[in-house]
Tab-separated table of C-alpha atoms in Angstrom:
chain	number	residue	atom	x	y	z
A	1	MET	CA	213.604	46.128	133.361
A	2	LYS	CA	217.204	47.433	133.162
A	3	LYS	CA	219.856	44.999	132.068
A	4	PRO	CA	221.511	43.447	135.150
A	5	ARG	CA	225.134	44.265	135.896
A	6	ASP	CA	227.954	41.875	136.740
A	7	PHE	CA	230.022	41.854	139.907
A	8	VAL	CA	233.623	43.100	139.532
A	9	ARG	CA	236.005	40.224	138.701
A	10	LEU	CA	239.400	39.954	140.416
A	11	ASP	CA	242.273	37.503	140.236
A	12	MET	CA	243.571	35.744	143.349
A	13	LEU	CA	245.840	38.732	144.070
A	14	ALA	CA	242.797	41.034	144.143
A	15	ARG	CA	243.677	42.700	140.836
A	16	GLU	CA	240.856	43.431	138.400
A	17	ASP	CA	240.808	40.672	135.807
A	18	ALA	CA	238.124	39.847	133.215
A	19	ASN	CA	238.893	36.153	133.781
A	20	GLY	CA	239.230	36.285	137.552
A	21	ARG	CA	237.418	33.910	139.860
A	22	LEU	CA	236.873	36.374	142.735
A	23	PHE	CA	233.679	38.400	142.360
A	24	VAL	CA	233.013	41.577	144.355
A	25	ASP	CA	229.567	43.093	144.795
A	26	PRO	CA	230.007	46.831	144.003
A	27	GLY	CA	227.227	47.712	146.423
A	28	ASN	CA	228.438	46.108	149.629
A	29	ALA	CA	231.923	44.727	148.792
A	30	ARG	CA	230.775	41.158	149.462
A	31	ILE	CA	233.247	38.683	147.921
A	32	VAL	CA	232.224	35.474	146.171
A	33	ASP	CA	235.041	32.998	145.522
A	34	LEU	CA	234.433	30.701	142.534
A	35	SER	CA	238.003	29.409	142.299
A	36	LYS	CA	236.787	25.896	143.170
A	37	VAL	CA	234.261	25.770	140.311
A	38	ARG	CA	235.446	23.512	137.488
A	39	LEU	CA	233.948	23.703	134.012
A	40	LEU	CA	234.242	20.168	132.685
A	41	TYR	CA	232.586	20.321	129.291
A	42	CYS	CA	230.603	22.656	127.063
A	43	GLY	CA	229.251	21.163	123.868
A	44	VAL	CA	226.336	20.077	121.745
A	45	ASP	CA	224.239	17.466	123.520
A	46	THR	CA	221.509	16.991	120.905
A	47	VAL	CA	221.090	17.743	117.200
A	48	ARG	CA	217.789	17.510	115.362
A	49	GLN	CA	217.877	18.137	111.616
A	50	LEU	CA	214.542	18.492	109.816
A	51	TYR	CA	213.910	17.771	106.138
A	52	ARG	CA	211.123	18.282	103.632
A	53	GLY	CA	210.537	16.025	100.682
A	54	LEU	CA	208.509	13.240	99.131
A	55	LEU	CA	208.647	9.866	100.860
A	56	ARG	CA	210.016	7.017	98.777
A	57	PRO	CA	207.051	4.589	98.487
A	58	GLU	CA	209.159	1.476	99.081
A	59	LEU	CA	210.410	2.817	102.408
A	60	LEU	CA	207.151	2.231	104.273
A	61	SER	CA	207.470	-1.517	103.724
A	62	LEU	CA	210.172	-1.469	106.423
A	63	PHE	CA	207.387	-0.959	108.959
A	64	ASP	CA	205.123	-3.828	107.892
A	65	LYS	CA	206.183	-5.685	111.031
A	66	PRO	CA	206.825	-3.089	113.752
A	67	GLY	CA	209.453	-4.068	116.298
A	68	THR	CA	211.688	-5.982	113.895
A	69	ILE	CA	215.307	-5.405	112.821
A	70	VAL	CA	215.585	-4.239	109.209
A	71	ASP	CA	218.294	-3.316	106.713
A	72	PHE	CA	218.503	0.327	105.707
A	73	ALA	CA	221.302	2.403	104.160
A	74	GLY	CA	223.837	-0.379	104.709
A	75	GLU	CA	223.122	-0.710	108.440
A	76	ARG	CA	220.800	-2.649	110.735
A	77	TRP	CA	217.979	-0.652	112.337
A	78	HIS	CA	215.103	-1.222	114.734
A	79	ALA	CA	211.876	-0.306	112.920
A	80	GLY	CA	208.776	0.708	114.831
A	81	ARG	CA	205.915	3.104	115.336
A	82	VAL	CA	206.077	6.130	117.619
A	83	SER	CA	203.486	8.010	119.618
A	84	LYS	CA	201.482	10.688	117.900
A	85	ASP	CA	202.936	13.285	120.281
A	86	SER	CA	206.194	13.094	118.320
A	87	GLY	CA	204.461	14.385	115.190
A	88	TYR	CA	205.647	11.360	113.204
A	89	GLN	CA	204.347	7.841	112.599
A	90	TYR	CA	207.473	5.686	112.260
A	91	LYS	CA	211.060	5.513	113.418
A	92	LEU	CA	214.288	3.771	112.509
A	93	GLN	CA	216.706	3.603	115.430
A	94	ASN	CA	220.291	2.495	115.799
A	95	ALA	CA	221.516	3.382	119.283
A	96	ASP	CA	225.001	2.080	118.515
A	97	LEU	CA	225.364	4.557	115.645
A	98	GLY	CA	223.558	7.235	117.670
A	99	PHE	CA	220.778	8.076	115.195
A	100	VAL	CA	216.989	8.045	115.336
A	101	LEU	CA	215.109	8.708	112.081
A	102	LEU	CA	211.520	9.902	112.596
A	103	ILE	CA	209.541	9.380	109.414
A	104	LYS	CA	206.147	10.352	107.915
A	105	ASN	CA	204.717	13.510	109.433
A	106	TYR	CA	201.208	13.012	110.840
A	107	ASN	CA	200.020	16.313	109.404
A	108	ALA	CA	201.107	15.698	105.791
A	109	LYS	CA	199.862	13.113	103.316
A	110	VAL	CA	202.291	10.449	102.227
A	111	GLU	CA	201.806	11.298	98.557
A	112	ASN	CA	202.622	15.001	99.088
A	113	ILE	CA	205.897	16.817	99.626
A	114	GLY	CA	206.052	17.741	103.310
A	115	PRO	CA	208.138	17.787	106.508
A	116	HIS	CA	208.402	14.006	106.557
A	117	LEU	CA	211.764	13.494	108.256
A	118	LYS	CA	213.480	14.476	111.487
A	119	ILE	CA	216.897	13.046	112.341
A	120	GLU	CA	217.916	13.040	116.003
A	121	VAL	CA	221.572	12.535	116.914
A	122	SER	CA	222.918	11.363	120.274
A	123	PRO	CA	225.877	12.925	122.126
A	124	HIS	CA	228.345	10.140	121.295
A	125	ALA	CA	227.681	10.467	117.554
A	126	ILE	CA	228.059	14.263	117.753
A	127	ASP	CA	231.310	13.788	119.657
A	128	SER	CA	232.778	11.301	117.182
A	129	LEU	CA	231.998	13.213	113.958
A	130	SER	CA	232.969	16.693	112.847
A	131	PRO	CA	230.006	18.962	112.025
A	132	GLU	CA	230.671	18.542	108.292
A	133	ARG	CA	230.850	14.740	108.480
A	134	LEU	CA	227.773	14.591	110.716
A	135	GLN	CA	225.832	16.786	108.293
A	136	ALA	CA	226.926	14.604	105.377
A	137	ARG	CA	225.738	11.501	107.235
A	138	MET	CA	222.339	13.057	107.987
A	139	ASP	CA	221.972	14.262	104.388
A	140	PHE	CA	222.813	10.748	103.175
A	141	TYR	CA	220.069	9.205	105.298
A	142	ALA	CA	217.629	11.878	104.096
A	143	GLU	CA	218.378	11.037	100.461
A	144	GLN	CA	217.628	7.370	101.186
A	145	ILE	CA	214.237	8.276	102.655
A	146	LEU	CA	213.056	11.205	100.513
A	147	THR	CA	213.108	12.516	96.985
A	148	HIS	CA	212.988	16.292	96.300
A	149	THR	CA	214.955	16.600	99.545
A	150	GLU	CA	215.276	19.997	101.199
A	151	ARG	CA	216.755	20.860	104.587
A	152	ASN	CA	214.116	22.383	106.852
A	153	GLN	CA	216.313	23.816	109.664
A	154	CYS	CA	217.901	22.257	112.736
A	155	ALA	CA	217.398	22.294	116.500
A	156	VAL	CA	220.220	22.056	119.057
A	157	HIS	CA	220.765	21.551	122.775
A	158	LEU	CA	223.878	23.162	124.272
A	159	ALA	CA	225.125	21.713	127.551
A	160	LEU	CA	227.684	22.827	130.127
A	161	ASP	CA	228.785	20.421	132.873
A	162	LEU	CA	230.438	21.717	136.028
A	163	GLN	CA	231.543	20.730	139.523
A	164	GLY	CA	232.047	22.799	142.632
A	165	TRP	CA	228.612	24.435	142.453
A	166	THR	CA	225.155	23.381	143.574
A	167	PRO	CA	221.940	25.207	142.612
A	168	PRO	CA	220.713	27.321	145.530
A	169	SER	CA	217.432	26.382	147.195
A	170	ASP	CA	215.875	29.642	146.015
A	171	LEU	CA	217.034	29.281	142.406
A	172	VAL	CA	213.478	29.457	141.022
A	173	ALA	CA	212.774	32.708	142.867
A	174	ARG	CA	215.969	34.335	141.590
A	175	MET	CA	215.774	33.121	137.978
A	176	HIS	CA	214.220	35.733	135.699
A	177	CYS	CA	213.070	35.035	132.147
A	178	ARG	CA	210.429	36.065	129.636
A	179	ALA	CA	209.138	32.581	128.870
A	180	ARG	CA	205.430	32.480	128.136
A	181	SER	CA	204.642	28.891	129.013
A	182	ALA	CA	205.365	26.156	131.521
A	183	ARG	CA	204.652	22.451	131.301
A	184	ASP	CA	203.289	20.273	134.061
A	185	ILE	CA	204.703	16.741	133.771
A	186	SER	CA	204.121	13.927	136.242
A	187	GLY	CA	206.810	13.804	138.910
A	188	ILE	CA	206.978	17.529	139.466
A	189	LYS	CA	207.441	18.416	143.116
A	190	GLU	CA	206.709	22.118	142.757
A	191	ILE	CA	205.611	24.352	139.905
A	192	THR	CA	205.737	28.146	139.943
A	193	TRP	CA	203.584	29.603	137.196
A	194	GLU	CA	204.673	33.202	137.760
A	195	THR	CA	208.238	32.414	136.689
A	196	LYS	CA	207.232	29.762	134.147
A	197	SER	CA	209.337	27.101	135.781
A	198	SER	CA	209.114	23.630	137.241
A	199	VAL	CA	211.099	21.812	139.913
A	200	TYR	CA	211.371	18.017	139.808
A	201	SER	CA	211.948	15.445	142.533
A	202	ARG	CA	214.202	16.557	145.414
A	203	GLY	CA	215.193	19.705	143.538
A	204	GLU	CA	217.469	17.767	141.168
A	205	THR	CA	215.961	19.175	137.964
A	206	TYR	CA	214.784	22.676	137.112
A	207	ARG	CA	213.192	23.747	133.846
A	208	PHE	CA	212.372	27.224	132.632
A	209	GLY	CA	210.699	28.199	129.381
A	210	SER	CA	208.920	26.395	126.590
A	211	ALA	CA	210.066	23.372	124.591
A	212	GLY	CA	208.746	25.201	121.520
A	213	GLY	CA	211.101	28.160	122.057
A	214	VAL	CA	214.228	28.483	124.200
A	215	GLN	CA	214.283	26.288	127.292
A	216	LEU	CA	216.764	26.217	130.159
A	217	ALA	CA	217.285	23.027	132.156
A	218	ILE	CA	219.507	22.657	135.220
A	219	TYR	CA	219.849	19.140	136.541
A	220	ASN	CA	221.993	16.610	138.354
A	221	LYS	CA	223.929	15.077	135.458
A	222	THR	CA	225.575	12.452	137.633
A	223	GLU	CA	222.218	10.991	138.648
A	224	GLN	CA	220.808	11.279	135.117
A	225	ALA	CA	223.861	9.507	133.654
A	226	LYS	CA	223.549	6.703	136.199
A	227	ALA	CA	219.841	6.301	135.472
A	228	THR	CA	220.507	5.948	131.739
A	229	ASP	CA	223.637	3.787	132.191
A	230	LYS	CA	225.814	6.440	130.523
A	231	LEU	CA	228.042	7.409	133.461
A	232	ASP	CA	231.118	5.604	132.084
A	233	TYR	CA	230.798	7.468	128.794
A	234	TRP	CA	230.397	10.871	130.428
A	235	GLU	CA	233.236	10.292	132.895
A	236	GLY	CA	235.444	9.632	129.871
A	237	VAL	CA	234.329	12.931	128.340
A	238	TRP	CA	234.897	14.883	131.562
A	239	ARG	CA	238.400	13.447	132.015
A	240	ARG	CA	239.314	14.078	128.392
A	241	ARG	CA	237.999	17.617	128.079
A	242	ASP	CA	240.299	19.912	130.045
A	243	SER	CA	239.928	22.909	127.746
A	244	PHE	CA	238.720	25.166	130.582
A	245	ASP	CA	241.395	24.272	133.143
A	246	GLU	CA	244.445	23.435	131.054
A	247	GLY	CA	247.235	21.598	132.800
A	248	ASP	CA	244.986	20.123	135.498
A	249	PRO	CA	244.689	16.361	134.867
A	250	ASP	CA	242.434	16.022	137.907
A	251	ASN	CA	239.859	18.513	136.717
A	252	TYR	CA	237.082	15.934	137.149
A	253	ASN	CA	236.484	14.587	140.658
A	254	ARG	CA	234.399	11.425	140.584
A	255	GLU	CA	233.436	11.944	144.241
A	256	GLN	CA	231.614	15.182	143.446
A	257	THR	CA	228.250	15.688	141.751
A	258	VAL	CA	228.280	17.061	138.227
A	259	TRP	CA	225.553	19.595	137.478
A	260	ARG	CA	224.459	20.406	133.947
A	261	VAL	CA	223.191	23.742	132.623
A	262	GLU	CA	221.484	23.110	129.293
A	263	LEU	CA	219.971	25.482	126.736
A	264	ARG	CA	217.520	23.896	124.303
A	265	TYR	CA	216.723	25.715	121.073
A	266	HIS	CA	213.685	24.741	119.012
A	267	HIS	CA	214.176	24.722	115.242
A	268	SER	CA	211.822	27.705	114.882
A	269	VAL	CA	214.150	29.763	117.115
A	270	ILE	CA	217.211	28.698	115.093
A	271	GLN	CA	215.360	29.915	111.995
A	272	GLN	CA	214.699	33.260	113.675
A	273	PHE	CA	218.431	33.619	114.342
A	274	ALA	CA	219.310	32.542	110.801
A	275	SER	CA	216.984	35.214	109.393
A	276	GLY	CA	217.732	38.009	111.868
A	277	SER	CA	221.470	37.727	112.648
A	278	VAL	CA	223.905	39.544	110.376
A	279	ASP	CA	227.600	39.413	109.563
A	280	LEU	CA	229.144	42.607	110.972
A	281	HIS	CA	231.549	42.869	108.021
A	282	THR	CA	229.133	42.338	105.129
A	283	GLY	CA	225.741	43.167	106.649
A	284	ASP	CA	224.312	39.933	105.201
A	285	ALA	CA	222.002	37.637	107.162
A	286	ILE	CA	223.710	34.382	108.149
A	287	ASP	CA	220.810	32.534	106.447
A	288	THR	CA	221.639	28.927	107.401
A	289	ASN	CA	219.419	25.834	107.352
A	290	SER	CA	221.792	23.068	108.462
A	291	TYR	CA	223.575	22.094	111.640
A	292	ALA	CA	227.027	22.241	110.025
A	293	ALA	CA	226.478	25.771	108.712
A	294	PHE	CA	225.190	27.004	112.073
A	295	THR	CA	227.958	25.565	114.282
A	296	PRO	CA	230.224	28.677	114.114
A	297	HIS	CA	227.361	30.572	115.761
A	298	LEU	CA	226.810	28.257	118.728
A	299	ASP	CA	228.954	30.403	121.046
A	300	GLY	CA	226.665	33.309	120.211
A	301	LEU	CA	223.650	31.128	120.934
A	302	TRP	CA	225.083	30.142	124.328
A	303	ARG	CA	225.670	33.743	125.346
A	304	TYR	CA	222.232	34.809	124.091
A	305	GLY	CA	220.514	32.128	126.149
A	306	MET	CA	222.438	33.002	129.302
A	307	GLN	CA	221.233	36.584	128.892
A	308	GLN	CA	217.616	35.569	128.319
A	309	PHE	CA	217.585	33.533	131.532
A	310	LYS	CA	219.047	35.659	134.333
A	311	LEU	CA	220.051	34.213	137.686
A	312	LEU	CA	220.232	37.271	139.949
A	313	SER	CA	222.153	37.687	143.202
A	314	ARG	CA	219.997	40.677	144.066
A	315	PRO	CA	217.887	43.055	141.978
A	316	GLY	CA	220.023	44.549	139.222
A	317	TYR	CA	223.011	42.203	139.593
A	318	TYR	CA	223.812	38.791	138.115
A	319	GLU	CA	224.723	35.940	140.413
A	320	PRO	CA	228.528	35.517	139.905
A	321	ILE	CA	228.166	31.902	138.740
A	322	TRP	CA	225.940	33.144	135.906
A	323	THR	CA	228.583	35.653	134.821
A	324	LEU	CA	231.208	32.903	134.873
A	325	LEU	CA	229.125	30.482	132.795
A	326	ARG	CA	228.051	33.154	130.313
A	327	GLU	CA	231.481	34.686	129.716
A	328	ASP	CA	233.929	31.792	130.160
A	329	ALA	CA	232.130	28.906	128.457
A	330	ARG	CA	232.872	28.191	124.796
A	331	VAL	CA	231.217	25.425	122.810
A	332	ASP	CA	233.851	22.756	122.166
A	333	LEU	CA	233.758	22.098	118.415
A	334	PRO	CA	236.470	21.944	115.724
A	335	VAL	CA	235.236	25.136	114.033
A	336	ASP	CA	236.144	28.803	114.305
A	337	SER	CA	233.606	30.731	116.354
A	338	LEU	CA	231.956	33.750	114.710
A	339	LEU	CA	230.775	35.183	118.033
A	340	ASP	CA	232.707	38.441	117.601
A	341	ASP	CA	231.836	38.819	113.903
A	342	THR	CA	228.050	38.508	114.140
A	343	ASP	CA	225.217	40.613	115.500
A	344	TYR	CA	222.821	38.013	116.902
A	345	ARG	CA	219.167	38.918	116.684
A	346	ARG	CA	215.941	36.989	116.288
A	347	ASN	CA	213.705	37.898	113.374
A	348	TYR	CA	210.174	37.463	114.704
A	349	LYS	CA	207.382	37.004	112.223
A	350	THR	CA	204.654	39.219	113.586
A	351	SER	CA	200.919	38.712	113.314
A	352	ARG	CA	200.181	42.346	112.527
A	353	GLY	CA	198.372	43.463	109.382
A	354	PHE	CA	196.778	40.849	107.142
A	355	SER	CA	198.112	37.880	109.142
A	356	GLY	CA	196.274	39.102	112.234
A	357	LYS	CA	193.027	39.044	110.305
A	358	ASN	CA	193.879	35.574	109.022
A	359	VAL	CA	194.425	34.360	112.573
A	360	GLU	CA	190.965	35.557	113.643
A	361	LEU	CA	189.321	33.991	110.588
A	362	PHE	CA	191.194	30.753	111.052
A	363	LEU	CA	190.233	30.412	114.712
A	364	GLY	CA	186.571	30.882	113.862
A	365	ASN	CA	186.709	28.211	111.166
A	366	PHE	CA	188.756	25.953	113.435
A	367	VAL	CA	186.097	26.129	116.141
A	368	SER	CA	183.383	25.303	113.597
A	369	LEU	CA	185.306	22.185	112.562
A	370	LEU	CA	185.814	21.163	116.190
A	371	ALA	CA	182.080	21.407	116.757
A	372	ARG	CA	181.309	19.477	113.585
A	373	GLU	CA	183.684	16.652	114.492
A	374	ARG	CA	182.612	16.700	118.159
A	375	VAL	CA	186.127	17.473	119.397
A	376	GLY	CA	186.393	19.055	122.854
A	377	ALA	CA	188.120	22.339	123.611
A	378	ARG	CA	191.085	20.800	125.452
A	379	LYS	CA	191.919	18.267	122.748
A	380	GLY	CA	191.437	20.896	120.059
A	381	PHE	CA	193.740	23.325	121.864
A	382	TYR	CA	196.529	20.749	122.165
A	383	ARG	CA	196.238	19.955	118.443
A	384	LEU	CA	196.414	23.673	117.703
A	385	LYS	CA	199.638	23.971	119.718
A	386	ASP	CA	201.207	21.095	117.749
A	387	TRP	CA	200.651	22.899	114.444
A	388	GLU	CA	203.581	24.626	112.734
A	389	CYS	CA	201.626	27.906	112.622
A	390	TRP	CA	201.009	27.936	116.378
A	391	PRO	CA	203.699	30.596	117.128
A	392	VAL	CA	202.007	33.256	114.982
A	393	ILE	CA	198.619	32.475	116.567
A	394	ARG	CA	200.126	32.638	120.063
A	395	ASP	CA	201.946	35.894	119.290
A	396	HIS	CA	198.828	37.487	117.804
A	397	TYR	CA	196.833	36.955	120.974
A	398	ALA	CA	199.812	37.767	123.214
A	399	ALA	CA	199.948	41.179	121.519
A	400	LYS	CA	196.324	41.622	122.587
A	401	GLY	CA	197.215	40.819	126.204
A	402	MET	CA	196.073	37.173	126.161
A	403	ASP	CA	198.417	34.429	127.391
A	404	GLU	CA	198.046	30.740	126.527
A	405	ASP	CA	195.659	30.085	129.394
A	406	GLY	CA	193.546	33.032	128.279
A	407	LEU	CA	193.579	31.789	124.685
A	408	TYR	CA	192.409	28.348	125.800
A	409	LYS	CA	189.526	29.906	127.729
A	410	HIS	CA	188.695	32.065	124.692
A	411	LEU	CA	188.572	29.002	122.427
A	412	LYS	CA	186.502	27.106	125.003
A	413	ASN	CA	184.002	29.964	125.259
A	414	ILE	CA	183.469	30.373	121.521
A	415	LEU	CA	183.196	26.585	121.116
A	416	GLU	CA	180.496	26.532	123.799
A	417	GLU	CA	178.714	29.405	122.055
A	418	ARG	CA	178.914	27.464	118.786
A	419	HIS	CA	177.361	24.417	120.448
A	420	VAL	CA	174.554	26.406	122.065
A	421	ARG	CA	173.631	28.602	119.120
A	422	TRP	CA	174.074	26.225	116.191
A	423	GLY	CA	174.466	22.716	117.620
A	424	ARG	CA	177.415	20.379	117.724
A	425	ALA	CA	177.407	18.809	114.265
A	426	VAL	CA	175.333	21.013	112.011
């Protein structure tokens, strides 16, 4: 598919202007006026920093009585267990500080070095600390939990809040992306598998793409903030941040709905960018593994995501709002952007050559173990998707023309053959 083109941008005097808010369709001269659209905020909504290391033995005593308040690193924390879906066994949470520490990876033994820590940071903590200070705080907590500590990459969510625009009713039909998977979660009103998207109650939330890759979410931020009792906080942010419409103290209108466009990057995707993106001056890979080191590249990440998900006005042309959000939004952080100094590319680890053979051998052995332990195909498939090596397995079979649904059926068929020919636990 050819890369879509943008409408021509004009200023209010109908002169061509790269920052204009009048958009003209070159094909039929139709004019779209976006002068009433107000960009309230563009920033980092979520940070997740992962670490590898060896758990300090004394730390696990904090969880002897789950649900209690404990002392850790000079602060008071709520200690508890978390669901297995998170990939971790325990958590320390301090909502006032804005940190959740997920501890002890389910897939690694406590006595071994492994990916035993994930630190999640809330928006108000990100807003109150510079990237360097936030990274130092996360590294400090990691040193209190692990020995032989090593950063294991970060994940980020980038969010843009705006008023004066409402998602069109046919947004799902006009949103184009290459996402391989969609997730069906209770509460979905409509799900369209062809476009790998889901629409939630009353069309107030749209999701495209996979949580394990790059995901786009568009949702009613006003309603979400009310539901989580965070509206006062966000109204303060929207009134304070006038970087897009300087000189307009009334940029935020509390009578209008705020919509959020959010790009969510899994840590594996950040690693692909860190390995594949290069400095245009030196030719070196950016090669980062921390949130603080990656922050100068967040503008590049925003633009990349807005090109991967394409809201089209008609075939071959971007919807003007998508051009505006892609080109005019800049992530609000106290760092110099390296957008113009970096060639952003993802370095995909392929499953060709010896790794392809390893994938085939692994799947055969995996099925044998499922049969031996009397684990069903569906449960086994979900466990497979939770594994860190899942992307290379998925990509190997995708290269052979098999999507995730096809791979599940393939696993189910060979598991059934294993049961029939050799028995379930032999």
